[in-house]
Tab-separated table of C-alpha atoms in Angstrom:
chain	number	residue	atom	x	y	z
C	1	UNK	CA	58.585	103.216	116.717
C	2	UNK	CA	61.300	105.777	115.140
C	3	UNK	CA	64.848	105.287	116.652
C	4	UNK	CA	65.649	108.903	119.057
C	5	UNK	CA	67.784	111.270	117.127
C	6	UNK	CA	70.585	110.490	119.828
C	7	UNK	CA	70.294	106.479	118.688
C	8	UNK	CA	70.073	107.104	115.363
C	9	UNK	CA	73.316	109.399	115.966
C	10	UNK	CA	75.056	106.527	117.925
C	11	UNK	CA	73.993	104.159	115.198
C	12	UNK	CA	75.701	106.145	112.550
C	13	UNK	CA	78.725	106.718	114.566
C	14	UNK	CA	79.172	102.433	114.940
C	15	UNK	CA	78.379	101.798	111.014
C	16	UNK	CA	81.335	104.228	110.160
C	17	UNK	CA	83.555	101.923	112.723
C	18	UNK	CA	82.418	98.959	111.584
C	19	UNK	CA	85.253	97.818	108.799
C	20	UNK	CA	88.072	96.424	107.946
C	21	UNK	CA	90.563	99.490	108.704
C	22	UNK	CA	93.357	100.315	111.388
C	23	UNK	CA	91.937	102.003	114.012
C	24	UNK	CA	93.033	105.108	115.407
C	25	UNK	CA	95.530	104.315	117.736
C	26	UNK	CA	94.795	106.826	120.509
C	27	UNK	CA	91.137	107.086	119.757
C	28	UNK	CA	89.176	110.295	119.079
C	29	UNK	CA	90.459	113.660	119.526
C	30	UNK	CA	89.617	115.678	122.103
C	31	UNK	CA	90.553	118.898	120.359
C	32	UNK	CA	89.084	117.955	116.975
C	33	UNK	CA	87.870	121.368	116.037
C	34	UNK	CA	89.694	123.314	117.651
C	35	UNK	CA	91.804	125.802	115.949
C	36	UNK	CA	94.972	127.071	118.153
C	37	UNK	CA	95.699	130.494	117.978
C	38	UNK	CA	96.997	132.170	114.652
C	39	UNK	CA	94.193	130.152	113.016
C	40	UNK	CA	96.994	126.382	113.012
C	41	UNK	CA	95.515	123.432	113.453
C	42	UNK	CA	95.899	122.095	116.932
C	43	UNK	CA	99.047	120.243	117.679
C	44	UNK	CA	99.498	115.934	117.682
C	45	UNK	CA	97.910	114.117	120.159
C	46	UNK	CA	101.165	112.847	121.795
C	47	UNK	CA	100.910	109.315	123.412
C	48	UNK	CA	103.334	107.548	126.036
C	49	UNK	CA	106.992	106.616	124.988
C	50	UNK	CA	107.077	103.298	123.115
C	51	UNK	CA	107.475	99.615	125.652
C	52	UNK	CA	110.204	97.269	125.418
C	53	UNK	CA	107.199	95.147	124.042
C	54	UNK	CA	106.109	97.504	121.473
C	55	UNK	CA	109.511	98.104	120.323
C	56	UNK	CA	109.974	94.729	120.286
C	57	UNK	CA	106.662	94.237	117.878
C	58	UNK	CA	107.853	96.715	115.820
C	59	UNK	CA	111.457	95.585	114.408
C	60	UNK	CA	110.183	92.061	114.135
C	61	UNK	CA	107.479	93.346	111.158
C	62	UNK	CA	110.703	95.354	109.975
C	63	UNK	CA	113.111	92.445	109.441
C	64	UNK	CA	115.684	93.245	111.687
C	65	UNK	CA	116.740	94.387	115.389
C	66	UNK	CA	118.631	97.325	113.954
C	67	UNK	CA	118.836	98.863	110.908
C	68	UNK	CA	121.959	99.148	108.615
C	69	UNK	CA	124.015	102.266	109.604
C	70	UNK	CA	122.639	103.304	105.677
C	71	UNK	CA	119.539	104.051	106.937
C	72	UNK	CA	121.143	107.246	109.363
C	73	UNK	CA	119.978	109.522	106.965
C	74	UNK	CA	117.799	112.458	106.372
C	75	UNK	CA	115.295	113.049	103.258
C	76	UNK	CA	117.273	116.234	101.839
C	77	UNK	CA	118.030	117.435	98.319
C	78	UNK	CA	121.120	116.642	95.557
C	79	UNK	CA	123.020	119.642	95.657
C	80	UNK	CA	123.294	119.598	91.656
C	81	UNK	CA	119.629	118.165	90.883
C	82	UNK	CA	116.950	120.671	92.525
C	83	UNK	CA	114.424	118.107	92.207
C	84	UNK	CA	116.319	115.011	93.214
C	85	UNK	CA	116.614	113.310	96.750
C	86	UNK	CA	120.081	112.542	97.883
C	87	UNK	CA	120.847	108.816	98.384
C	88	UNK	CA	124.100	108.603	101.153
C	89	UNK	CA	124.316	104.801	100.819
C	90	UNK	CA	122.980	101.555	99.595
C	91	UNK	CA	119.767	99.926	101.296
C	92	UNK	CA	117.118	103.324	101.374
C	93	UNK	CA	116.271	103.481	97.959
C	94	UNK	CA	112.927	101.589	97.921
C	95	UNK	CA	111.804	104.625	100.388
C	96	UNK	CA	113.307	107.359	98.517
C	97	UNK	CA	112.012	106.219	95.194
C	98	UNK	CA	108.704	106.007	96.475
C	99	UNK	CA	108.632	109.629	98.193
C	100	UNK	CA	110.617	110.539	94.983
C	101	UNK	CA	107.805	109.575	93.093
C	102	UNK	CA	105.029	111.535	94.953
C	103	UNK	CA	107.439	114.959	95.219
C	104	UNK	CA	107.216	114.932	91.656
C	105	UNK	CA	103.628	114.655	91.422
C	106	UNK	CA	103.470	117.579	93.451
C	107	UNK	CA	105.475	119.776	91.588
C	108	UNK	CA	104.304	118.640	88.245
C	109	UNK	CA	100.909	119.937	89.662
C	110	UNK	CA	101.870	122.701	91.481
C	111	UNK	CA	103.432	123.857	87.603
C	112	UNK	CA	100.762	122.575	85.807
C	113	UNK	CA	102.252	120.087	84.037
C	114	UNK	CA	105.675	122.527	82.729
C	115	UNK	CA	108.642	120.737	82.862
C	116	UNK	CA	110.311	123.753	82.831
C	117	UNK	CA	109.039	124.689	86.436
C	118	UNK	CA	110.598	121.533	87.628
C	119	UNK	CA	113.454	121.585	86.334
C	120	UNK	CA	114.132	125.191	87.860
C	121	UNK	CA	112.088	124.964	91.058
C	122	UNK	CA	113.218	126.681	94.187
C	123	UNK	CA	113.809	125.808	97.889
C	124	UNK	CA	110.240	126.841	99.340
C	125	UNK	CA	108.615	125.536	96.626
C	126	UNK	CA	110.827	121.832	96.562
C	127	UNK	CA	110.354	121.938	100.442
C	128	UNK	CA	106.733	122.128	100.464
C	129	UNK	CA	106.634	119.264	97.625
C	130	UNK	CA	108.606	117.006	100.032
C	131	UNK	CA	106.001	117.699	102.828
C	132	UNK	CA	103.317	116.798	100.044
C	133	UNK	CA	104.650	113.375	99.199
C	134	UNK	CA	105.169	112.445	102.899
C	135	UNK	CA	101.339	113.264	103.867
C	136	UNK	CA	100.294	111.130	100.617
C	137	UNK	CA	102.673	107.875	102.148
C	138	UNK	CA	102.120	108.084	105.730
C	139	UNK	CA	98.146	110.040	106.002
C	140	UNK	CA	97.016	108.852	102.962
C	141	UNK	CA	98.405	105.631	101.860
C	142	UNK	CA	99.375	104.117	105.314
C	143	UNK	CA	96.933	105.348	107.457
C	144	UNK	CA	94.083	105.312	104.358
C	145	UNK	CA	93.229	109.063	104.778
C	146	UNK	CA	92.259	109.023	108.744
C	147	UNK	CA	95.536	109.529	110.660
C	148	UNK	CA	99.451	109.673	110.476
C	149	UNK	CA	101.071	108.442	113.734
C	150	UNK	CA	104.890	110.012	113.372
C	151	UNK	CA	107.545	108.024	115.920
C	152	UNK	CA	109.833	111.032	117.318
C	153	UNK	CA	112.653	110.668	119.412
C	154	UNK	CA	112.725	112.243	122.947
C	155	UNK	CA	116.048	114.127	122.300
C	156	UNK	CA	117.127	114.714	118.854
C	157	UNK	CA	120.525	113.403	120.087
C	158	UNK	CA	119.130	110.148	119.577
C	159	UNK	CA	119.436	107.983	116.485
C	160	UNK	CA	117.441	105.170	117.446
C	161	UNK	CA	118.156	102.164	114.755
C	162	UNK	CA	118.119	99.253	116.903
C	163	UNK	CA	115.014	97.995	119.203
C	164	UNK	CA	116.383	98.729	122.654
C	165	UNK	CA	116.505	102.503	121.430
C	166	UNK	CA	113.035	102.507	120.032
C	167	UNK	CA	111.864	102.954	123.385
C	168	UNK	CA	112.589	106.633	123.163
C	169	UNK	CA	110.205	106.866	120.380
C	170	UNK	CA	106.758	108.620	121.512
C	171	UNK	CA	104.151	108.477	118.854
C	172	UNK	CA	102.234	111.866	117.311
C	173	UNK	CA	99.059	110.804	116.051
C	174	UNK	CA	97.865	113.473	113.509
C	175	UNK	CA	93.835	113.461	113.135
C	176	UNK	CA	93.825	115.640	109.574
C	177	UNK	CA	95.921	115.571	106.448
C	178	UNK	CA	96.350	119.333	107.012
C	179	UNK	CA	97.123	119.277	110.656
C	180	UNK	CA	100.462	116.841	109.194
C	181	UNK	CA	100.916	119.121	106.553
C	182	UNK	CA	101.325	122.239	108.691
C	183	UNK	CA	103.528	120.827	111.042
C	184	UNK	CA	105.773	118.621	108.930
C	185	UNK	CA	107.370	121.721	107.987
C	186	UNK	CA	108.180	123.185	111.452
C	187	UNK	CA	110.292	122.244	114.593
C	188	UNK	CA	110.882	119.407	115.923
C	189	UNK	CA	109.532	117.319	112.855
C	190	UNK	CA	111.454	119.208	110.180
C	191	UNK	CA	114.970	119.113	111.775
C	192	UNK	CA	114.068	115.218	112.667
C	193	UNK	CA	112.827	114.254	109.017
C	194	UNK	CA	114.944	116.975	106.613
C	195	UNK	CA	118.426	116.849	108.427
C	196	UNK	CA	121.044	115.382	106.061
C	197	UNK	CA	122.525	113.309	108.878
C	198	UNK	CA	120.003	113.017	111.366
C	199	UNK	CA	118.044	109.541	111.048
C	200	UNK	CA	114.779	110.882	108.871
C	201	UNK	CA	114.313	107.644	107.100
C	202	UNK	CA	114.142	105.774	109.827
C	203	UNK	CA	111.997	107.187	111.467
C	204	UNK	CA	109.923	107.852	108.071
C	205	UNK	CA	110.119	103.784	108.282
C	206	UNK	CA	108.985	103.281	111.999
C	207	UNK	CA	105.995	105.730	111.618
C	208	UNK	CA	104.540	103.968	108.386
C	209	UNK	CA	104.733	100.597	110.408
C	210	UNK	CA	103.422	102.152	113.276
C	211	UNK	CA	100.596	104.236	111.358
C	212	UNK	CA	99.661	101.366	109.909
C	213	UNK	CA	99.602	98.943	112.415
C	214	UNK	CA	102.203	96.049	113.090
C	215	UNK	CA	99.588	93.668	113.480
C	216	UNK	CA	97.504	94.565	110.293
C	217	UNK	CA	100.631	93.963	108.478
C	218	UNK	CA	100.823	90.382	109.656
C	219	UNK	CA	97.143	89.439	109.447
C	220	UNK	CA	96.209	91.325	106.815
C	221	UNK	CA	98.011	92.474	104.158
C	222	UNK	CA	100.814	89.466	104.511
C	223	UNK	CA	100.820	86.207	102.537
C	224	UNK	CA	102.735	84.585	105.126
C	225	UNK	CA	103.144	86.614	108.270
C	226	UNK	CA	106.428	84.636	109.062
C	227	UNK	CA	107.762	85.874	106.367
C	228	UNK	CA	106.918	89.517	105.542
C	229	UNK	CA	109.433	92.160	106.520
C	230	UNK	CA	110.194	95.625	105.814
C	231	UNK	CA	113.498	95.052	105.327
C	232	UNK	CA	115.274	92.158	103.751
C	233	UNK	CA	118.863	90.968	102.841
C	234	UNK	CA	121.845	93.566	102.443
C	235	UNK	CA	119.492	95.869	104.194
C	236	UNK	CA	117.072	96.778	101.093
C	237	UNK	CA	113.266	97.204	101.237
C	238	UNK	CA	110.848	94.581	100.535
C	239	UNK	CA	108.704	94.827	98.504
C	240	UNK	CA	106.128	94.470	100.913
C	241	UNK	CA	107.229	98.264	102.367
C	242	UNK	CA	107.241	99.760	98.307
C	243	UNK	CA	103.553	98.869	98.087
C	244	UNK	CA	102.908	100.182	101.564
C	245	UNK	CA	104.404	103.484	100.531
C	246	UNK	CA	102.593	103.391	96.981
C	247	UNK	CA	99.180	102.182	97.839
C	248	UNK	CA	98.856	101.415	101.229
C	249	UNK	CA	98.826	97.906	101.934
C	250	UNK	CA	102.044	95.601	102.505
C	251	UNK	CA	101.137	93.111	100.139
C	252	UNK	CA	103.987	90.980	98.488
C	253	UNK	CA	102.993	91.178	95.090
C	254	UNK	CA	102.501	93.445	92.362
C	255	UNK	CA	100.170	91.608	89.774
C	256	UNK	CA	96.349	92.935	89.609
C	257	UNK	CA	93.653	91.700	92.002
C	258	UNK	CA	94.495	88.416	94.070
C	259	UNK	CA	95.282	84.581	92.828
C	260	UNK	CA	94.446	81.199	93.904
C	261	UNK	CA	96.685	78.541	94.356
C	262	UNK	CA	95.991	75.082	94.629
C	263	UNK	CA	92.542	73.148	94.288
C	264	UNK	CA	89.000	72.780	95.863
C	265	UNK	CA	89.961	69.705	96.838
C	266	UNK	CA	93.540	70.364	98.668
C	267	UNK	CA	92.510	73.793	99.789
C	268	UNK	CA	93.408	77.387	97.967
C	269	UNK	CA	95.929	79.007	99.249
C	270	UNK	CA	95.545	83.120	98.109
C	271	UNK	CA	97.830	85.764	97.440
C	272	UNK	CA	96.936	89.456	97.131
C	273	UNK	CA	98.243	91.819	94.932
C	274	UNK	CA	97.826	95.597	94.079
């Protein structure tokens, strides 16, 4: 006979599990639905501080057991450009380029396309951009439009850039591209993220590892998971963590589609591309 409407409910519910994706790392919601008060979303589901283990997972898919004292900075604007990010040091610019790129696709929409906008935007408007291009990186690219898990310290004394720090790190998943969006711009994740010397980017960098998964990087989106890092030498980004920023995925490659190397007989050895 005719599956119950309860099975055929539970059947649905597995056939929209059943791919290829990164799971949700905490599972499903409890409040999804809920609206606090003041009509905000409800707040992050907030998981348990980070293991030795975990931190330990985590720098070895980023290349290095601490970071390059470059990367102690916060995502903040050029005092003489009003729609340029600030670059301290060497070594960040793969990540700033990238969120560069989607800020101005934000305001270039928000003005319709006038240049003229841009080029004389002001600090609510340039604020709320920045929020823009980190929901596109970290909900939509990295977490492919179902979640955004952002690393934050316990204390914002902390600047955790090497592993044995990480484990002050608790993870916010966020279930909605609007529930990020709301709170990106408020306490604690605006002071964490916008503070000129606070450590934004890396934590920006932990939480699109993390939101993606360390071990879909390595068996999925890696040509060789030896070998694919976030960060390689002088303390740049790979271009492994570009095309996670841009697209989603941290392949190595930027060509179309994927290629085969080798032969039928010796075996084909693939690599993906965008």
């Amino acid at each position: 006979g005719r599956p119950t409407l309860r099975l055929r409910q539970r059947l649905a519910g597995a056939a929209m599990l059943d791919d290829d994706e990164p799971r949700h790392f905490f599972g499903p919601s409890k409040d999804a639905g809920f609206q606090a008060e003041g009509g905000a979303p409800p707040p992050p589901r907030i998981g348990e501080p980070l293991t030795r283990e975990a931190a330990e997972s985590l720098m070895a898919v980023i290349g290095t057991p601490q970071l390059p004292d470059a990367w102690k900075q916060g995502l903040f604007f050029a005092g003489y450009q009003p729609y340029g990010l600030q670059q301290v040091a060497g070594g960040p610019c793969g990540v700033l380029a990238a969120v560069q790129a989607f800020l101005l696709r934000s305001l270039l929409e928000r003005a319709h396309g006038g240049l003229c906008d841009v080029l004389q935007v002001d600090e609510k408007v340039r604020q709320e951009a920045l929020v823009d291009a980190l929901c596109e990186v970290l909900f939509q690219n990295a977490g492919d439009g179902k979640k955004a898990i952002v690393l934050v310290p316990s204390s914002s004394h902390v600047a955790p850039l090497e592993t044995s720090q990480l484990c002050c790190l608790q993870p916010h998943q966020f279930a909605t591209r609007e529930q990020l969006q709301f709170y990106l711009g408020r306490r604690p994740y605006e002071s964490l993220l916008f503070n000129p010397s606070g450590c934004g980017l890396a934590l920006l960098l932990y939480s699109l590892v993390w939101t993606r998964g360390a071990e879909s990087i390595r068996d999925r989106d890696a040509d060789d998971p030896k070998t694919a890092v976030m960060i390689g030498g002088h303390g740049y980004c790979t271009q492994e963590l570009v095309n996670l920023m841009v697209f989603g995925r941290a392949y190595s490659n930027v060509f179309d589609g994927t290629k085969r190397l080798g032969s039928a007989k010796e075996g084909w050895y693939v690599l993906q591309g965008a």
